[in-house]
Amino acid sequence: MSTFQDYVDTFDNESGYLNWAAFGPLSPSVRKEVFADADLLGSGRPSSLSLVAERIGQAQELVAELLGGDADDVTLQSSSTHGLMHALFGLSGAVIASTAEFPSVSLTLERASTASDRAIIPRWITPEDGRVTADAVREALDDEVVALAVSHVDFRTGYRTDLAALREAIGPDRLLILDAVQSFGVIDVDYSAADVVVGHGYKWLRAGRGSAFAWFSPPAPESASRPCSPVSPVRRPPVCSSTNSRRQRPRLAPSP
């Protein structure tokens, strides 16, 4: 039996299920490991807890392998939105995003702007057919723009953005922040064009909810890798200390 056939045989859910873009039924291997970990956690033994904690490093390595990056640059998240918060709440300047974006991008950008006392300024664009193309982005660029936040696959139309073209359009000194929830695990693409990639395992990876991640390329700003609360009462969100990533990253200089 081929390796591919072994994989096909793991799809033991009801025939005809087509709602993968909303939720991928858990694979048998995931269900098996979840039950095994539940038994370990049920014991309360330190040795059992340590075994379950090893899953963190394993998950980082697997995500990094799929992204073609380094496990040290992967942080695990409860949702992809939290990963976007990490990326957006530490910035200062204008951030381009489409008015047709999924709320995880648009609402997070608005909240980052409010929490930063408008240090972060949304630069909304309304491209034709809602497609975020390189030409549409170029029209919105100026010296104040520090980042572009975009979904890799549009949730309404299925349109897939051209990452290489967007990278070329914004140049090397601006951040390309990518929401890859609708593509990660099903589309083979070079993610190295992006500076930040957030995703989740509950769709195409069949890993269940709570299996999200954020990958920060080494040039990404240090503040983008630190979780900050969107409801912080202070004028600027504080830099928080909790992160799974061990590498410190330099802040990008604004584009000249």
PDB file of C-alpha atoms in Angstrom, residues 49-249:
ATOM      1  CA  LEU A  49       3.024  16.697  32.425  1.00  0.00           C
ATOM      2  CA  SER A  50       6.532  16.934  30.993  1.00  0.00           C
ATOM      3  CA  LEU A  51       5.678  14.453  28.269  1.00  0.00           C
ATOM      4  CA  VAL A  52       2.669  16.520  27.226  1.00  0.00           C
ATOM      5  CA  ALA A  53       4.732  19.729  27.367  1.00  0.00           C
ATOM      6  CA  GLU A  54       7.090  18.234  24.795  1.00  0.00           C
ATOM      7  CA  ARG A  55       4.272  18.655  22.285  1.00  0.00           C
ATOM      8  CA  ILE A  56       5.044  22.379  22.174  1.00  0.00           C
ATOM      9  CA  GLY A  57       8.476  21.891  20.650  1.00  0.00           C
ATOM     10  CA  GLN A  58       7.192  19.175  18.349  1.00  0.00           C
ATOM     11  CA  ALA A  59       4.436  21.448  17.067  1.00  0.00           C
ATOM     12  CA  GLN A  60       6.871  24.312  16.478  1.00  0.00           C
ATOM     13  CA  GLU A  61       9.145  22.028  14.488  1.00  0.00           C
ATOM     14  CA  LEU A  62       6.304  20.685  12.355  1.00  0.00           C
ATOM     15  CA  VAL A  63       4.943  24.154  11.568  1.00  0.00           C
ATOM     16  CA  ALA A  64       8.440  25.398  10.744  1.00  0.00           C
ATOM     17  CA  GLU A  65       8.957  22.446   8.405  1.00  0.00           C
ATOM     18  CA  LEU A  66       5.765  23.262   6.503  1.00  0.00           C
ATOM     19  CA  LEU A  67       6.722  26.932   6.318  1.00  0.00           C
ATOM     20  CA  GLY A  68      10.325  26.290   5.386  1.00  0.00           C
ATOM     21  CA  GLY A  69      11.505  28.254   8.423  1.00  0.00           C
ATOM     22  CA  ASP A  70      13.124  27.822  11.821  1.00  0.00           C
ATOM     23  CA  ALA A  71      11.236  26.387  14.803  1.00  0.00           C
ATOM     24  CA  ASP A  72      12.719  29.157  16.988  1.00  0.00           C
ATOM     25  CA  ASP A  73      10.678  31.644  14.946  1.00  0.00           C
ATOM     26  CA  VAL A  74       7.334  29.898  15.536  1.00  0.00           C
ATOM     27  CA  THR A  75       5.050  30.823  18.420  1.00  0.00           C
ATOM     28  CA  LEU A  76       1.998  28.760  19.303  1.00  0.00           C
ATOM     29  CA  GLN A  77      -1.317  30.574  19.654  1.00  0.00           C
ATOM     30  CA  SER A  78      -4.847  29.829  20.788  1.00  0.00           C
ATOM     31  CA  SER A  79      -6.115  31.450  17.579  1.00  0.00           C
ATOM     32  CA  SER A  80      -4.696  33.049  14.467  1.00  0.00           C
ATOM     33  CA  THR A  81      -6.211  36.361  15.584  1.00  0.00           C
ATOM     34  CA  HIS A  82      -3.898  36.359  18.587  1.00  0.00           C
ATOM     35  CA  GLY A  83      -0.987  35.949  16.201  1.00  0.00           C
ATOM     36  CA  LEU A  84      -2.169  38.975  14.234  1.00  0.00           C
ATOM     37  CA  MET A  85      -2.356  40.919  17.494  1.00  0.00           C
ATOM     38  CA  HIS A  86       1.290  40.082  18.195  1.00  0.00           C
ATOM     39  CA  ALA A  87       2.260  41.391  14.777  1.00  0.00           C
ATOM     40  CA  LEU A  88       0.097  44.521  14.644  1.00  0.00           C
ATOM     41  CA  PHE A  89       0.064  45.845  18.198  1.00  0.00           C
ATOM     42  CA  GLY A  90       3.802  46.523  18.203  1.00  0.00           C
ATOM     43  CA  LEU A  91       3.893  48.630  15.034  1.00  0.00           C
ATOM     44  CA  SER A  92       3.845  52.371  14.454  1.00  0.00           C
ATOM     45  CA  GLY A  93       2.761  53.891  11.164  1.00  0.00           C
ATOM     46  CA  ALA A  94       0.239  53.163   8.408  1.00  0.00           C
ATOM     47  CA  VAL A  95      -0.842  49.578   7.684  1.00  0.00           C
ATOM     48  CA  ILE A  96      -2.526  48.756   4.374  1.00  0.00           C
ATOM     49  CA  ALA A  97      -5.501  46.375   4.417  1.00  0.00           C
ATOM     50  CA  SER A  98      -8.521  45.747   2.219  1.00  0.00           C
ATOM     51  CA  THR A  99     -12.022  46.822   3.244  1.00  0.00           C
ATOM     52  CA  ALA A 100     -13.140  43.344   2.141  1.00  0.00           C
ATOM     53  CA  GLU A 101     -10.803  41.568   4.562  1.00  0.00           C
ATOM     54  CA  PHE A 102     -11.954  38.894   6.982  1.00  0.00           C
ATOM     55  CA  PRO A 103     -12.760  40.437  10.407  1.00  0.00           C
ATOM     56  CA  SER A 104      -9.762  38.766  12.051  1.00  0.00           C
ATOM     57  CA  VAL A 105      -7.615  41.163  10.020  1.00  0.00           C
ATOM     58  CA  SER A 106      -9.787  44.283   9.821  1.00  0.00           C
ATOM     59  CA  LEU A 107     -11.053  44.289  13.418  1.00  0.00           C
ATOM     60  CA  THR A 108      -7.621  43.519  14.844  1.00  0.00           C
ATOM     61  CA  LEU A 109      -6.131  46.384  12.855  1.00  0.00           C
ATOM     62  CA  GLU A 110      -8.818  48.773  14.088  1.00  0.00           C
ATOM     63  CA  ARG A 111      -8.313  47.689  17.699  1.00  0.00           C
ATOM     64  CA  ALA A 112      -4.557  48.032  17.362  1.00  0.00           C
ATOM     65  CA  SER A 113      -5.084  51.565  16.104  1.00  0.00           C
ATOM     66  CA  THR A 114      -7.359  52.443  19.037  1.00  0.00           C
ATOM     67  CA  ALA A 115      -5.086  50.850  21.643  1.00  0.00           C
ATOM     68  CA  SER A 116      -2.033  52.660  20.264  1.00  0.00           C
ATOM     69  CA  ASP A 117      -3.760  56.057  20.342  1.00  0.00           C
ATOM     70  CA  ARG A 118      -3.581  56.109  16.531  1.00  0.00           C
ATOM     71  CA  ALA A 119       0.142  55.385  16.391  1.00  0.00           C
ATOM     72  CA  ILE A 120      -1.049  52.614  14.062  1.00  0.00           C
ATOM     73  CA  ILE A 121      -3.143  54.034  11.215  1.00  0.00           C
ATOM     74  CA  PRO A 122      -5.244  51.729   8.996  1.00  0.00           C
ATOM     75  CA  ARG A 123      -4.776  52.545   5.308  1.00  0.00           C
ATOM     76  CA  TRP A 124      -7.890  50.992   3.790  1.00  0.00           C
ATOM     77  CA  ILE A 125      -8.009  50.069   0.131  1.00  0.00           C
ATOM     78  CA  THR A 126     -10.989  48.837  -1.906  1.00  0.00           C
ATOM     79  CA  PRO A 127      -9.498  46.999  -4.872  1.00  0.00           C
ATOM     80  CA  GLU A 128     -11.551  45.747  -7.804  1.00  0.00           C
ATOM     81  CA  ASP A 129     -13.429  42.533  -6.970  1.00  0.00           C
ATOM     82  CA  GLY A 130     -11.861  42.677  -3.502  1.00  0.00           C
ATOM     83  CA  ARG A 131      -8.622  41.243  -4.883  1.00  0.00           C
ATOM     84  CA  VAL A 132      -5.507  42.548  -3.138  1.00  0.00           C
ATOM     85  CA  THR A 133      -3.099  42.811  -6.055  1.00  0.00           C
ATOM     86  CA  ALA A 134       0.336  44.377  -6.273  1.00  0.00           C
ATOM     87  CA  ASP A 135      -1.057  47.254  -8.363  1.00  0.00           C
ATOM     88  CA  ALA A 136      -3.775  47.996  -5.796  1.00  0.00           C
ATOM     89  CA  VAL A 137      -1.194  48.060  -3.023  1.00  0.00           C
ATOM     90  CA  ARG A 138       1.236  50.289  -4.926  1.00  0.00           C
ATOM     91  CA  GLU A 139      -1.448  52.961  -5.307  1.00  0.00           C
ATOM     92  CA  ALA A 140      -1.727  53.198  -1.503  1.00  0.00           C
ATOM     93  CA  LEU A 141       1.993  53.307  -0.736  1.00  0.00           C
ATOM     94  CA  ASP A 142       3.761  56.326   0.690  1.00  0.00           C
ATOM     95  CA  ASP A 143       6.481  56.986   3.267  1.00  0.00           C
ATOM     96  CA  GLU A 144       4.069  56.456   6.175  1.00  0.00           C
ATOM     97  CA  VAL A 145       3.241  52.850   5.271  1.00  0.00           C
ATOM     98  CA  VAL A 146       5.107  50.303   7.391  1.00  0.00           C
ATOM     99  CA  ALA A 147       3.148  47.115   6.647  1.00  0.00           C
ATOM    100  CA  LEU A 148       0.572  45.290   4.556  1.00  0.00           C
ATOM    101  CA  ALA A 149      -1.866  42.914   6.275  1.00  0.00           C
ATOM    102  CA  VAL A 150      -3.608  40.498   3.931  1.00  0.00           C
ATOM    103  CA  SER A 151      -5.324  37.114   3.770  1.00  0.00           C
ATOM    104  CA  HIS A 152      -3.530  34.623   1.568  1.00  0.00           C
ATOM    105  CA  VAL A 153      -6.875  33.280   0.296  1.00  0.00           C
ATOM    106  CA  ASP A 154      -9.931  35.526   0.174  1.00  0.00           C
ATOM    107  CA  PHE A 155     -12.707  33.987   2.259  1.00  0.00           C
ATOM    108  CA  ARG A 156     -15.462  35.154  -0.116  1.00  0.00           C
ATOM    109  CA  THR A 157     -14.053  34.360  -3.547  1.00  0.00           C
ATOM    110  CA  GLY A 158     -11.168  31.952  -2.987  1.00  0.00           C
ATOM    111  CA  TYR A 159      -8.794  34.385  -4.727  1.00  0.00           C
ATOM    112  CA  ARG A 160      -5.177  33.633  -3.835  1.00  0.00           C
ATOM    113  CA  THR A 161      -2.850  36.599  -3.444  1.00  0.00           C
ATOM    114  CA  ASP A 162       0.492  36.603  -5.231  1.00  0.00           C
ATOM    115  CA  LEU A 163       2.942  36.755  -2.325  1.00  0.00           C
ATOM    116  CA  ALA A 164       6.014  37.353  -4.457  1.00  0.00           C
ATOM    117  CA  ALA A 165       4.311  40.231  -6.283  1.00  0.00           C
ATOM    118  CA  LEU A 166       3.136  41.810  -3.016  1.00  0.00           C
ATOM    119  CA  ARG A 167       6.642  41.507  -1.589  1.00  0.00           C
ATOM    120  CA  GLU A 168       8.087  43.261  -4.608  1.00  0.00           C
ATOM    121  CA  ALA A 169       5.421  45.969  -4.443  1.00  0.00           C
ATOM    122  CA  ILE A 170       5.993  46.956  -0.796  1.00  0.00           C
ATOM    123  CA  GLY A 171       9.768  46.541  -0.885  1.00  0.00           C
ATOM    124  CA  PRO A 172      12.118  44.979   1.663  1.00  0.00           C
ATOM    125  CA  ASP A 173      11.646  47.491   4.490  1.00  0.00           C
ATOM    126  CA  ARG A 174       7.915  47.075   5.022  1.00  0.00           C
ATOM    127  CA  LEU A 175       6.272  44.122   6.728  1.00  0.00           C
ATOM    128  CA  LEU A 176       4.108  41.643   4.832  1.00  0.00           C
ATOM    129  CA  ILE A 177       1.737  40.196   7.454  1.00  0.00           C
ATOM    130  CA  LEU A 178      -0.082  37.157   6.097  1.00  0.00           C
ATOM    131  CA  ASP A 179      -3.217  35.450   7.401  1.00  0.00           C
ATOM    132  CA  ALA A 180      -2.826  31.933   5.991  1.00  0.00           C
ATOM    133  CA  VAL A 181      -5.752  30.252   7.768  1.00  0.00           C
ATOM    134  CA  GLN A 182      -7.494  29.429   4.479  1.00  0.00           C
ATOM    135  CA  SER A 183      -4.384  28.087   2.767  1.00  0.00           C
ATOM    136  CA  PHE A 184      -2.007  26.532   5.283  1.00  0.00           C
ATOM    137  CA  GLY A 185      -1.823  22.795   4.837  1.00  0.00           C
ATOM    138  CA  VAL A 186      -3.530  22.645   1.461  1.00  0.00           C
ATOM    139  CA  ILE A 187      -1.554  25.043  -0.786  1.00  0.00           C
ATOM    140  CA  ASP A 188       2.114  24.509  -1.577  1.00  0.00           C
ATOM    141  CA  VAL A 189       3.646  27.988  -1.601  1.00  0.00           C
ATOM    142  CA  ASP A 190       6.864  29.749  -0.671  1.00  0.00           C
ATOM    143  CA  TYR A 191       5.984  31.618   2.517  1.00  0.00           C
ATOM    144  CA  SER A 192       9.412  33.243   2.761  1.00  0.00           C
ATOM    145  CA  ALA A 193       8.046  36.304   0.951  1.00  0.00           C
ATOM    146  CA  ALA A 194       6.116  37.156   4.141  1.00  0.00           C
ATOM    147  CA  ASP A 195       7.560  38.549   7.365  1.00  0.00           C
ATOM    148  CA  VAL A 196       4.760  37.229   9.559  1.00  0.00           C
ATOM    149  CA  VAL A 197       2.535  34.219   8.823  1.00  0.00           C
ATOM    150  CA  VAL A 198      -0.364  33.260  11.068  1.00  0.00           C
ATOM    151  CA  GLY A 199      -2.420  30.131  10.613  1.00  0.00           C
ATOM    152  CA  HIS A 200      -4.478  27.477  12.314  1.00  0.00           C
ATOM    153  CA  GLY A 201      -4.711  23.703  12.276  1.00  0.00           C
ATOM    154  CA  TYR A 202      -8.477  23.359  12.608  1.00  0.00           C
ATOM    155  CA  LYS A 203      -9.157  23.445   8.867  1.00  0.00           C
ATOM    156  CA  TRP A 204      -6.939  21.661   6.360  1.00  0.00           C
ATOM    157  CA  LEU A 205      -4.569  20.154   8.935  1.00  0.00           C
ATOM    158  CA  ARG A 206      -7.459  18.436  10.766  1.00  0.00           C
ATOM    159  CA  ALA A 207      -5.851  19.267  14.108  1.00  0.00           C
ATOM    160  CA  GLY A 208      -8.762  20.889  15.947  1.00  0.00           C
ATOM    161  CA  ARG A 209      -9.304  24.302  17.454  1.00  0.00           C
ATOM    162  CA  GLY A 210      -6.613  25.855  19.633  1.00  0.00           C
ATOM    163  CA  SER A 211      -3.838  24.687  17.286  1.00  0.00           C
ATOM    164  CA  ALA A 212      -2.909  28.083  15.841  1.00  0.00           C
ATOM    165  CA  PHE A 213       0.541  29.536  15.291  1.00  0.00           C
ATOM    166  CA  ALA A 214       2.408  32.654  14.258  1.00  0.00           C
ATOM    167  CA  TRP A 215       5.728  32.590  12.438  1.00  0.00           C
ATOM    168  CA  PHE A 216       7.971  35.650  12.584  1.00  0.00           C
ATOM    169  CA  SER A 217      10.829  35.791  10.103  1.00  0.00           C
ATOM    170  CA  PRO A 218      14.151  36.843  11.649  1.00  0.00           C
ATOM    171  CA  PRO A 219      13.941  40.438  10.289  1.00  0.00           C
ATOM    172  CA  ALA A 220      10.489  40.987  11.827  1.00  0.00           C
ATOM    173  CA  PRO A 221      10.388  43.624  14.583  1.00  0.00           C
ATOM    174  CA  GLU A 222      10.995  42.431  18.124  1.00  0.00           C
ATOM    175  CA  SER A 223       7.746  43.987  19.328  1.00  0.00           C
ATOM    176  CA  ALA A 224       5.812  41.985  16.737  1.00  0.00           C
ATOM    177  CA  SER A 225       6.825  38.754  18.481  1.00  0.00           C
ATOM    178  CA  ARG A 226       5.563  39.768  21.907  1.00  0.00           C
ATOM    179  CA  PRO A 227       1.911  39.308  22.931  1.00  0.00           C
ATOM    180  CA  CYS A 228       0.170  42.529  23.915  1.00  0.00           C
ATOM    181  CA  SER A 229      -3.340  42.935  25.267  1.00  0.00           C
ATOM    182  CA  PRO A 230      -5.843  44.674  22.938  1.00  0.00           C
ATOM    183  CA  VAL A 231      -7.620  46.105  26.000  1.00  0.00           C
ATOM    184  CA  SER A 232      -4.563  47.548  27.695  1.00  0.00           C
ATOM    185  CA  PRO A 233      -5.593  50.666  29.676  1.00  0.00           C
ATOM    186  CA  VAL A 234      -2.353  52.520  28.935  1.00  0.00           C
ATOM    187  CA  ARG A 235      -1.764  54.785  25.943  1.00  0.00           C
ATOM    188  CA  ARG A 236       0.565  52.326  24.222  1.00  0.00           C
ATOM    189  CA  PRO A 237       0.321  48.534  24.644  1.00  0.00           C
ATOM    190  CA  PRO A 238       3.149  47.308  26.895  1.00  0.00           C
ATOM    191  CA  VAL A 239       5.679  44.799  25.652  1.00  0.00           C
ATOM    192  CA  CYS A 240       4.749  41.527  27.300  1.00  0.00           C
ATOM    193  CA  SER A 241       7.122  38.778  28.287  1.00  0.00           C
ATOM    194  CA  SER A 242       5.253  35.604  27.325  1.00  0.00           C
ATOM    195  CA  THR A 243       6.476  34.088  24.071  1.00  0.00           C
ATOM    196  CA  ASN A 244       7.498  30.676  22.834  1.00  0.00           C
ATOM    197  CA  SER A 245      10.077  32.149  20.492  1.00  0.00           C
ATOM    198  CA  ARG A 246      13.591  32.404  21.872  1.00  0.00           C
ATOM    199  CA  ARG A 247      15.240  34.593  19.250  1.00  0.00           C
ATOM    200  CA  GLN A 248      15.299  38.388  19.586  1.00  0.00           C
ATOM    201  CA  ARG A 249      14.562  40.258  16.374  1.00  0.00           C
TER     202      ARG A 249
END
